[in-house]
XYZ file of C-alpha atoms in Angstrom:
678
model
C -117.191 91.816 68.703
C -117.371 87.963 70.831
C -116.714 88.032 74.669
C -114.883 85.057 75.393
C -114.133 86.512 79.366
C -115.423 86.093 82.489
C -114.398 87.645 85.574
C -114.825 86.415 88.720
C -114.098 88.691 91.957
C -114.393 86.443 95.370
C -112.499 86.417 98.864
C -110.326 83.154 99.644
C -110.816 81.810 103.270
C -107.011 81.115 104.089
C -108.119 77.860 104.968
C -107.947 76.715 101.570
C -104.063 76.365 101.228
C -103.944 74.318 104.691
C -103.124 70.474 104.523
C -106.260 68.118 104.246
C -106.734 65.407 106.978
C -104.863 62.749 106.553
C -106.100 60.500 104.169
C -104.539 57.370 104.565
C -105.445 57.022 108.612
C -109.046 57.874 107.545
C -108.271 54.679 105.040
C -107.164 53.110 107.931
C -109.924 54.137 110.056
C -112.240 52.934 107.623
C -110.787 49.426 106.942
C -110.312 48.320 110.521
C -114.398 47.607 110.734
C -113.588 44.093 108.514
C -114.258 41.127 110.365
C -111.051 39.043 110.909
C -111.436 35.223 110.769
C -108.322 35.159 113.094
C -110.024 36.427 115.846
C -111.057 33.710 117.697
C -107.513 31.964 117.529
C -105.233 32.375 119.858
C -103.204 35.606 120.321
C -99.454 36.500 119.598
C -97.104 38.246 117.912
C -97.650 36.084 114.538
C -101.563 35.860 114.568
C -101.470 39.589 115.773
C -99.370 40.781 112.588
C -101.654 39.021 110.410
C -104.626 40.485 112.029
C -102.700 44.159 111.512
C -101.161 42.957 108.312
C -105.186 42.418 106.906
C -106.180 45.962 109.083
C -103.587 48.248 107.380
C -102.702 46.748 103.945
C -105.956 46.347 102.286
C -105.864 45.235 98.634
C -107.479 45.921 95.693
C -108.546 44.285 92.331
C -109.377 45.234 89.050
C -111.028 43.132 86.741
C -111.874 44.815 82.901
C -113.808 42.906 80.793
C -112.726 44.066 77.058
C -115.174 43.768 74.468
C -112.598 41.145 72.548
C -109.373 40.058 72.433
C -107.976 40.654 68.813
C -109.062 44.450 67.017
C -107.729 45.901 63.704
C -106.955 49.524 63.482
C -110.007 51.495 63.266
C -111.730 50.061 65.612
C -112.959 50.707 69.376
C -111.929 48.850 72.271
C -115.162 48.902 74.833
C -114.030 47.741 78.246
C -115.915 47.676 81.316
C -114.179 47.671 84.596
C -115.107 45.836 88.010
C -113.152 47.230 91.465
C -113.177 44.677 94.124
C -111.343 44.472 97.270
C -108.859 41.458 97.277
C -110.125 39.559 100.541
C -113.885 39.047 100.055
C -114.625 39.849 95.837
C -117.214 42.479 96.958
C -117.496 45.889 94.950
C -115.014 48.445 96.547
C -116.092 51.872 96.352
C -112.711 53.470 97.304
C -110.898 54.176 94.565
C -112.486 56.644 91.708
C -110.517 56.703 89.468
C -109.157 53.523 87.716
C -105.795 54.137 85.107
C -106.082 52.054 82.003
C -103.407 51.629 79.464
C -102.152 49.549 76.146
C -98.800 49.120 76.546
C -96.120 47.486 73.256
C -93.776 44.998 74.380
C -90.957 48.368 75.028
C -93.010 49.085 77.785
C -94.166 52.434 75.443
C -97.373 53.077 76.099
C -99.666 53.851 72.895
C -103.166 54.706 74.971
C -103.778 56.196 78.506
C -107.076 57.308 80.152
C -108.741 57.572 83.705
C -111.710 55.845 83.917
C -114.615 57.403 86.793
C -115.817 55.197 88.858
C -118.836 54.596 90.728
C -119.522 51.807 93.535
C -116.914 49.844 92.469
C -117.910 50.115 88.103
C -116.459 52.260 85.593
C -116.451 51.689 81.603
C -114.840 53.494 78.715
C -113.393 53.155 75.523
C -109.999 53.197 73.404
C -110.549 54.207 69.555
C -106.951 52.066 67.793
C -106.032 55.036 65.140
C -104.653 53.970 61.772
C -100.537 54.452 62.658
C -100.761 51.400 65.160
C -98.339 48.909 64.595
C -99.414 45.337 64.505
C -98.434 43.011 67.369
C -99.790 41.750 70.487
C -100.251 44.419 73.494
C -101.009 44.561 77.343
C -103.966 45.924 78.307
C -103.467 46.566 82.006
C -105.388 48.496 84.918
C -105.165 50.019 88.401
C -106.188 52.818 91.195
C -103.319 55.588 92.310
C -103.406 52.914 95.454
C -102.272 49.598 93.709
C -99.325 52.209 92.806
C -97.738 50.967 96.428
C -97.427 47.553 95.705
C -95.426 45.478 92.773
C -97.152 45.124 89.121
C -98.024 42.167 89.816
C -100.967 43.353 91.479
C -102.096 45.399 88.520
C -104.862 44.037 85.891
C -103.002 42.666 83.187
C -103.906 40.704 79.854
C -102.933 40.526 76.320
C -104.614 42.084 73.167
C -103.874 42.045 69.686
C -104.118 44.312 67.480
C -103.900 44.091 63.320
C -103.302 47.297 60.964
C -104.315 45.976 57.732
C -103.270 49.146 56.217
C -99.932 47.359 56.121
C -100.710 43.445 56.059
C -98.258 43.246 53.308
C -95.424 44.632 55.664
C -93.418 42.114 57.119
C -93.655 41.349 60.647
C -90.337 39.364 61.828
C -91.233 37.311 64.562
C -89.101 34.438 66.739
C -89.906 31.394 68.673
C -89.365 31.714 72.988
C -89.289 28.883 74.637
C -88.910 28.229 78.755
C -88.378 25.506 80.616
C -88.964 25.534 84.559
C -88.548 23.345 88.009
C -90.682 23.764 90.971
C -89.465 21.339 93.855
C -92.974 20.775 96.144
C -93.047 23.047 98.941
C -89.520 25.612 97.333
C -86.406 23.380 97.737
C -84.680 20.163 96.704
C -83.126 18.437 100.026
C -80.404 15.987 100.290
C -81.596 12.601 100.950
C -84.932 13.328 101.039
C -87.607 12.405 98.579
C -89.330 15.394 96.969
C -91.932 15.653 94.108
C -90.806 18.140 91.707
C -93.266 20.371 89.267
C -91.856 21.360 85.745
C -93.601 23.913 83.129
C -92.128 23.909 79.649
C -93.529 26.845 76.844
C -93.829 27.716 73.715
C -94.558 31.957 72.949
C -95.998 31.438 76.313
C -98.264 28.524 75.670
C -97.502 25.127 76.722
C -95.747 22.692 74.403
C -94.831 19.423 73.547
C -91.627 18.119 75.016
C -89.856 15.251 76.517
C -87.099 15.620 79.641
C -84.139 13.700 80.690
C -82.220 14.092 84.351
C -78.976 13.779 84.204
C -75.958 12.874 86.766
C -72.489 14.320 87.056
C -71.580 11.108 85.431
C -73.678 11.396 82.045
C -75.986 9.008 83.555
C -79.102 9.285 82.473
C -81.448 8.221 85.245
C -85.027 8.949 83.897
C -86.784 10.701 81.603
C -90.242 12.505 81.597
C -92.639 14.207 79.167
C -95.642 17.574 79.901
C -98.600 16.980 80.863
C -101.371 19.644 80.673
C -100.517 22.950 79.182
C -96.480 21.795 79.270
C -96.670 21.229 82.920
C -95.907 17.814 84.967
C -94.491 16.130 87.239
C -91.386 13.896 88.375
C -90.627 12.171 92.459
C -86.318 12.683 92.812
C -84.224 12.148 95.174
C -81.017 14.015 95.161
C -78.135 12.521 97.136
C -75.123 13.994 98.736
C -71.609 15.581 96.324
C -73.782 14.977 93.397
C -74.698 17.296 90.522
C -77.770 16.917 87.657
C -78.804 18.118 84.774
C -82.251 18.418 82.808
C -82.221 18.195 79.245
C -85.500 18.986 77.327
C -86.333 18.485 73.722
C -89.297 20.181 72.394
C -91.432 18.177 69.755
C -89.237 20.755 66.868
C -86.061 19.390 68.367
C -85.787 22.826 69.876
C -83.048 21.523 73.560
C -82.763 23.502 77.014
C -80.372 22.195 78.934
C -79.809 23.604 82.516
C -78.623 22.566 86.204
C -81.663 20.808 88.613
C -82.017 23.371 91.634
C -79.199 22.498 93.808
C -80.471 20.738 96.872
C -79.698 22.422 100.488
C -77.380 20.148 102.887
C -80.532 20.484 105.815
C -84.498 21.024 105.579
C -88.390 20.082 105.173
C -89.665 18.684 102.132
C -94.025 19.368 101.912
C -96.138 16.145 100.438
C -99.639 17.204 99.869
C -102.041 14.802 99.089
C -105.682 14.713 99.446
C -107.345 11.714 101.116
C -111.328 11.001 100.993
C -112.386 13.926 98.615
C -112.222 16.217 101.673
C -109.516 15.889 103.640
C -105.967 16.439 102.801
C -102.807 15.129 104.091
C -99.607 17.073 104.440
C -96.550 14.651 104.625
C -93.689 16.559 106.661
C -89.843 14.969 106.069
C -87.068 17.219 107.567
C -83.628 16.227 108.001
C -84.036 16.920 112.119
C -86.910 16.088 114.549
C -86.884 20.273 115.649
C -90.876 20.752 115.975
C -92.146 23.462 113.652
C -95.362 25.279 113.221
C -97.625 25.129 110.242
C -100.013 27.993 109.357
C -102.803 28.215 106.729
C -103.963 31.736 105.468
C -106.874 32.254 102.553
C -105.738 35.831 100.901
C -104.013 36.499 104.080
C -106.731 36.214 106.670
C -105.518 33.557 109.027
C -107.263 30.399 108.743
C -105.143 28.038 111.237
C -102.112 27.803 113.581
C -100.670 24.593 115.146
C -97.240 23.059 116.657
C -96.023 19.939 114.557
C -94.109 17.865 116.044
C -91.700 16.092 114.279
C -91.032 12.420 115.104
C -88.400 9.738 113.273
C -87.810 13.193 111.123
C -91.262 13.094 109.850
C -95.000 13.880 110.499
C -98.479 13.684 109.277
C -101.234 16.131 109.385
C -104.939 16.378 108.559
C -106.767 19.054 106.961
C -110.323 19.059 106.609
C -110.950 21.401 103.591
C -113.611 23.378 105.531
C -110.880 24.993 107.498
C -110.054 26.767 103.970
C -111.175 29.595 102.850
C -112.612 29.401 99.027
C -109.833 30.263 96.428
C -106.744 29.887 97.022
C -104.848 28.799 100.548
C -101.715 29.015 101.649
C -99.883 26.547 104.312
C -96.963 27.749 105.661
C -94.041 25.781 107.812
C -92.409 28.049 110.268
C -89.155 27.169 112.828
C -89.545 27.933 116.191
C -88.847 31.598 115.552
C -91.433 31.985 113.181
C -89.566 31.919 110.219
C -91.091 30.531 106.694
C -89.468 27.144 105.951
C -91.571 25.971 103.100
C -94.789 26.187 101.257
C -97.302 24.676 99.222
C -100.841 26.469 97.475
C -104.108 24.213 97.239
C -106.999 25.542 95.792
C -110.938 25.168 97.281
C -113.557 25.945 94.765
C -116.536 28.314 95.758
C -119.600 26.359 97.106
C -122.094 29.345 95.041
C -121.671 29.446 91.720
C -122.402 32.677 89.477
C -124.464 31.376 86.689
C -126.212 33.217 84.240
C -128.859 32.144 81.720
C -129.672 33.520 78.717
C -132.726 33.756 77.120
C -132.839 35.060 73.250
C -135.934 35.405 71.018
C -134.822 32.888 67.898
C -132.336 30.954 66.746
C -131.873 32.293 62.891
C -132.142 35.889 61.987
C -131.992 38.037 58.828
C -128.696 40.085 58.661
C -129.009 43.518 61.026
C -132.280 41.756 61.865
C -133.055 43.091 65.614
C -131.743 40.189 68.316
C -133.831 40.132 71.549
C -131.415 38.686 74.323
C -132.605 38.349 77.824
C -129.804 37.463 80.583
C -131.197 35.700 84.221
C -128.603 35.551 86.909
C -128.303 33.421 89.723
C -128.527 32.867 92.587
C -128.524 36.606 93.032
C -128.948 39.488 90.927
C -125.346 41.361 89.509
C -124.382 44.313 87.761
C -122.565 42.774 83.863
C -121.440 43.906 80.780
C -121.933 41.887 77.883
C -119.904 41.331 74.034
C -121.124 39.991 71.198
C -118.621 39.240 68.120
C -118.264 36.550 65.642
C -115.950 33.143 66.429
C -113.209 32.911 63.524
C -109.403 32.798 63.191
C -109.095 36.044 64.663
C -111.340 35.756 67.137
C -112.498 33.089 70.014
C -113.603 32.533 73.171
C -111.943 34.603 75.655
C -110.588 32.186 78.583
C -110.317 34.771 80.497
C -113.137 36.225 82.547
C -114.109 37.775 86.372
C -114.827 34.242 88.204
C -111.163 32.916 87.370
C -109.466 35.697 87.599
C -110.602 36.556 90.329
C -110.703 33.225 92.047
C -107.225 32.205 90.388
C -105.266 34.159 87.776
C -105.205 37.295 90.768
C -103.414 35.483 93.092
C -101.042 33.688 91.227
C -97.797 34.673 89.218
C -97.132 34.856 85.288
C -99.906 34.309 82.864
C -102.089 31.011 83.031
C -102.636 29.605 80.203
C -106.815 28.307 79.086
C -107.925 29.463 83.096
C -111.541 28.364 82.146
C -110.320 25.485 81.584
C -109.846 24.464 85.393
C -113.627 25.875 86.315
C -115.317 23.224 84.053
C -116.233 20.352 85.961
C -116.409 18.529 82.575
C -112.930 18.302 82.408
C -111.361 14.826 83.023
C -108.278 15.645 85.172
C -108.603 19.267 85.738
C -107.775 18.362 89.615
C -104.510 16.995 88.775
C -104.051 20.017 86.011
C -104.507 22.401 88.581
C -102.846 21.264 91.520
C -99.408 21.401 88.521
C -100.899 24.902 88.265
C -100.351 25.690 91.976
C -96.941 23.877 91.756
C -95.763 26.166 88.975
C -97.009 29.466 88.800
C -96.905 30.360 92.574
C -98.353 32.811 94.869
C -97.601 36.459 94.976
C -100.539 37.871 97.025
C -98.457 38.299 100.450
C -95.224 38.475 101.294
C -94.138 37.293 103.762
C -91.285 39.910 104.738
C -94.295 42.664 104.716
C -95.280 40.480 107.702
C -93.757 42.379 110.477
C -93.052 45.518 108.625
C -94.147 49.008 109.284
C -97.057 50.428 106.323
C -95.544 53.383 104.114
C -97.360 54.383 101.358
C -97.128 56.634 99.206
C -99.534 56.932 96.899
C -103.128 57.670 98.949
C -106.618 56.042 97.651
C -108.318 58.607 95.402
C -111.662 58.627 96.977
C -112.846 61.528 96.123
C -111.574 62.253 92.893
C -108.351 62.093 91.231
C -105.285 63.885 92.243
C -103.271 66.065 90.248
C -99.793 66.296 91.013
C -97.126 68.529 90.311
C -93.457 69.732 91.668
C -91.899 73.524 91.814
C -89.283 72.797 89.805
C -86.970 76.307 90.965
C -88.058 76.865 94.877
C -85.610 78.313 96.471
C -84.825 78.007 100.472
C -87.372 75.653 101.251
C -89.815 78.245 100.981
C -93.400 77.251 100.309
C -94.941 78.383 96.886
C -98.829 78.621 96.382
C -99.625 76.999 93.748
C -102.991 77.225 92.099
C -104.840 75.245 88.814
C -107.057 76.434 86.406
C -109.744 74.837 84.013
C -111.554 77.479 81.907
C -114.351 75.015 81.374
C -118.513 75.713 81.452
C -118.329 75.688 84.560
C -115.054 77.349 86.105
C -112.542 74.990 88.109
C -110.532 75.949 90.746
C -107.740 75.279 93.264
C -105.002 76.562 95.616
C -102.479 74.636 97.465
C -99.148 74.932 98.945
C -96.098 73.668 98.218
C -94.108 71.419 100.897
C -90.504 71.673 101.915
C -89.104 69.582 98.248
C -91.850 71.308 96.146
C -94.523 68.385 95.836
C -97.876 70.084 95.297
C -100.559 67.853 95.267
C -104.382 68.875 93.904
C -107.473 67.039 94.722
C -110.178 67.470 92.070
C -113.401 65.944 93.225
C -116.098 64.214 90.870
C -114.057 66.532 87.866
C -113.948 65.814 84.181
C -113.340 67.622 81.570
C -110.981 67.688 77.948
C -109.778 70.960 78.459
C -106.871 72.315 79.260
C -105.679 73.033 82.502
C -103.713 76.085 83.657
C -101.434 76.055 86.864
C -99.861 78.912 87.573
C -97.240 79.059 91.104
C -96.160 82.181 93.080
C -93.980 83.097 96.314
C -94.355 87.024 96.824
C -93.895 88.876 93.451
C -91.825 85.878 92.147
C -93.431 83.578 89.671
C -92.778 79.740 89.676
C -92.624 76.907 86.843
C -95.243 74.044 88.306
C -94.012 70.760 86.298
C -97.716 68.573 86.435
C -97.118 65.292 86.685
C -97.991 61.604 84.809
C -100.560 60.328 87.471
C -99.746 56.270 85.469
C -97.704 53.688 86.763
C -94.061 53.654 86.042
C -93.386 50.527 86.255
C -92.843 47.524 83.933
C -95.353 45.154 82.565
C -95.179 42.088 84.001
C -93.724 39.346 81.123
C -92.258 39.581 77.514
C -95.168 39.272 75.143
C -94.903 36.721 71.972
C -94.714 37.933 68.541
C -97.995 37.902 66.791
C -97.603 35.655 63.606
C -100.104 36.576 61.052
C -98.538 33.381 58.987
C -101.039 31.636 60.641
C -104.410 32.982 60.557
C -106.131 32.871 56.940
C -106.012 36.604 54.903
C -109.226 36.204 53.668
C -110.371 36.760 57.323
C -108.066 39.610 57.921
C -109.831 41.575 54.634
C -113.324 40.493 55.637
C -112.976 42.049 59.288
C -111.303 45.094 57.925
C -114.474 45.218 55.265
C -116.773 45.234 58.451
C -114.696 48.378 59.912
C -115.312 49.780 57.084
C -118.862 49.457 57.359
C -118.980 49.981 60.892
C -117.641 53.086 60.430
C -120.700 54.636 58.279
C -123.264 53.121 60.935
C -120.715 55.333 64.236
C -122.756 58.225 64.210
C -125.662 56.013 65.081
C -124.002 54.875 68.739
C -124.451 56.488 71.406
C -121.003 57.457 73.572
C -121.840 58.343 76.753
C -119.333 60.431 78.042
C -119.367 62.374 82.169
C -118.927 66.033 82.016
C -118.099 68.886 84.241
C -120.822 70.475 85.511
C -121.662 73.698 83.999
C -121.802 75.521 88.153
C -118.732 77.323 88.351
C -117.038 76.235 91.862
C -117.996 78.455 94.096
C -121.665 77.900 93.291
C -124.752 80.401 92.239
C -122.940 84.324 92.638
C -124.052 86.589 94.754
C -123.842 89.599 91.962
C -123.881 88.896 88.520
C -123.192 91.559 85.482
C -123.394 91.050 82.331
C -122.084 93.554 81.016
C -123.895 94.103 77.267
C -127.184 95.098 80.092
C -124.821 98.441 80.659
C -123.253 101.305 79.054
C -119.571 99.535 77.778
C -117.211 101.707 79.311
C -113.743 101.841 77.703
C -111.433 100.440 81.454
C -111.862 97.600 83.937
C -111.718 100.955 85.710
C -114.286 102.570 84.551
C -116.699 99.272 85.053
C -116.319 98.891 88.168
C -116.283 102.424 89.588
C -119.708 103.098 87.562
C -122.046 100.380 88.323
C -120.436 97.216 90.292
C -121.836 98.040 93.344
C -120.078 95.016 96.106
C -116.671 96.693 94.940
C -115.014 99.517 95.770
C -111.530 100.633 93.345
C -108.484 102.453 95.695
C -104.700 103.458 94.578
C -102.287 103.175 97.546
C -98.866 103.857 96.061
C -99.565 104.183 92.711
C -101.031 99.993 92.760
C -104.881 99.555 93.089
C -106.418 97.530 95.280
C -110.046 95.935 95.463
C -112.133 96.547 98.777
C -114.524 94.113 98.577
C -117.708 94.246 100.290
C -118.671 91.266 103.889
C -122.265 91.105 103.110
C -122.972 88.634 106.080
C -120.788 91.549 108.563
C -122.573 94.363 107.070
C -118.730 95.519 106.558
C -115.342 95.353 104.457
C -113.135 92.018 103.934
C -109.387 93.499 105.556
C -107.864 91.309 102.909
C -107.642 91.509 99.023
C -110.411 89.286 97.521
C -109.196 86.716 94.688
C -109.769 87.646 90.747
C -110.151 85.017 88.472
C -110.294 85.801 84.481
C -111.525 82.688 82.932
C -110.691 80.595 85.574
C -107.016 81.934 86.037
C -105.748 83.866 89.227
C -104.942 87.508 88.568
C -102.583 88.318 91.804
C -101.938 92.125 90.566
C -105.031 94.194 90.871
C -103.273 96.282 88.299
C -103.551 93.465 85.282
C -106.941 93.121 85.544
C -106.898 96.791 85.309
C -105.275 96.656 81.972
C -107.363 94.582 80.864
C -110.225 95.215 77.765
C -113.636 95.092 79.520
C -114.932 94.482 75.741
C -113.746 91.173 75.916
C -115.932 90.464 79.388
C -119.066 88.823 79.065
C -120.206 88.666 82.628
C -118.704 89.583 86.103
C -119.735 86.929 89.523
C -118.856 88.854 92.132
C -119.073 86.584 95.618
C -119.654 89.111 98.871
C -119.167 86.034 101.602
C -115.828 83.788 102.358
C -115.418 80.718 100.392
C -113.916 77.990 101.764
C-alpha cells in the first residue's frame, strides 16, 4: 500500500498569531539614511518637504531585459530583471518579488509570474503556447511596493507575438493618428511669445506631416512641418480675443484638426536656451512684476532654490550645468505662496558611461559551431545579461536598453521612439531632438500635489518574501478568525494568522517557492469560514494602446523560416538547463525532536492504538467523549497545558477526534516537536 501522509504534532506559541512589527516603519527607518543633497540649503517649509518626500517616498525602478522583442508561438521568452532605486540607480535589495505579465490590448494578462529577486537581480521565462493570438502585447513588471503609485511607474515594453499555425488568418488592423501641442513651460499667455513644441504620430511612430495655424477669421498665419520622430516646434504669440486652430495634413492625406490650447489672460512663460556649452539661460516673461521662486530638482533631490525678481515683466537666470544632477532635472517656477506656475525639463548626460567591449574568437562560423565570446566591462565590473538573435525583417536591434531606460524613458511619459538615438553622440541633431522630446513627453516621477501630503501606503514592500493576501468572505460581527496556510510540499510549509476587523488576512512567505497546491482553512471556535485568496497582480491598466501588428509588411518567407527554427529548437530543448529555485526538503519547523517511521513498528488498525502503544511523548486522554492529546514539554520536564497543533500533510487538524478516525496505514511517518514553536 502506498503511504502518502505525514503526521506532525507540535505545540504552537500564541505569538504565531500576533501581528508583525510594522513593515512600513522599518522601511522608512531603513531609507532615512539616504544622503540628501538638499541638506546644505536654507531650510524652510518647502525645502524640508522635499527632504521628507525623498526620505519617506522611496521609489523603485524595474528594468527587464528580454532576449528579443519579436516571438512566435512555441518559443520561450527569456528575461532578466534589474531592480534599482529611482534616485541613484543602484541595485536595490528590498523587494524580493517582482511581478511580470504579458498583457493584450484589452487588458487581459495572457501570462503572469512572480519572480524571486536576490540583491536586485532575478530571471525567468514564459512559454508561448500555440493558442496565443497574433498581435502586439505589453510586457510589464513591478513590485508590490510599486503598486502604491500609478502604473506609469511600472516597467512596460512592447513585444510582438505571431501564431504561425494561424498565419493565413486575416488580422484586421487600422491606423491610429495622433497630434498634440505642448507650450514651453505649460501654458500659452496672451500677448507673450512662446515656443510651442508638437508631436505627430502614426501607429505610435513619428510621421511626416505639414501643419497650418489658422485664426478665427480663417486666415492662415503660418505653416510648420515635422522634424525628427514627428516632433518639431514653432514660436507663437497669441492675441487677446482671438481663437486659433491647427490643421495637420499627414503624407497619406489623413487630416487632424483641433484647437490650440486656450491662452491664459495672465501668467508666466519660460524660455530655456543653452549658452557657451555649460550654461543655460532661462528667460522668464510675465504679465506682472511679482517676484517668483525658481526651484530645481533631479528625481526629487533638491539642487537649487532661489528668489527671482521680475523687472519690466521679464528676468534672466543663468544656470550652470554643474548645478544639475545627471539625467533629467526639473525647473519649476513658484509664486510667493510656493504654488507651481510653470515647469521645464533639462537633461544632463551621465559623465561616466558604461562600456562593454566584446571579444569573439573568430568572425566566420560553421552551422552550430561553438562560439566563444568574452565581455569586458568598463570602468567597473557588472552584473549583465546577453541575448543572441538573428537580425532580419522580424527582429531588429532593440532600441530600449537599461541605460536609456533608467536615465530617460523611466522618467518620461509615454513610449519613446528609438531611445538609443539620444545616447549616440555620432547622431547629428540629437541635442535638438532631445530637447523636443523633453518638451513633448513630460515628467512623471514627481507630482507637486504630493509634496506636502502625508504618505499613506496600501502595499508594503516584500523584503522578506512574497505576501499571500486573502479575505474571510463570511466573517461575522468583526470577530477575528484564525486562518491557516498549508502547502503539502517536499518540506511542509505552514503559516497561521488572524484576520482584522474587516476580514483581511496576510501570510508572509519568507524564501518560499513552489508550484504545488495551497490549502487555506479558517476557523473561529467551532465554526469554519471561507477564505478567498486574492490575486497579487496589479489591477491598474496598461498605459497606452498598442498599434496593430501589420503582418502584410513582413515577408512570409521569414515567418516560415522562423517557424522551422522553432521546431528545430524544440528538438534540442532537452539539452537546455532551466534553473528553478525550489523549496527546501526540510519542513518549516526544522528537524523534529522525535520521528517515528511507522513501518518500523507493528501496524495497528487505529491511530489511537498507534499513539498509545509506542509514541512516548504523547499521552492520549478522553474527556466528555472527546479525545485530547497531551504533549511532553522536554524543556521543562513537564507537560504542555494546551492541546498541540496537529498537521496532516501540512493541513491543520483542529479536532483530535478527526485524526483518531484517520487510517494509520496511510501514514508514512510521524514527527513530534516537544518544545514550543514560535
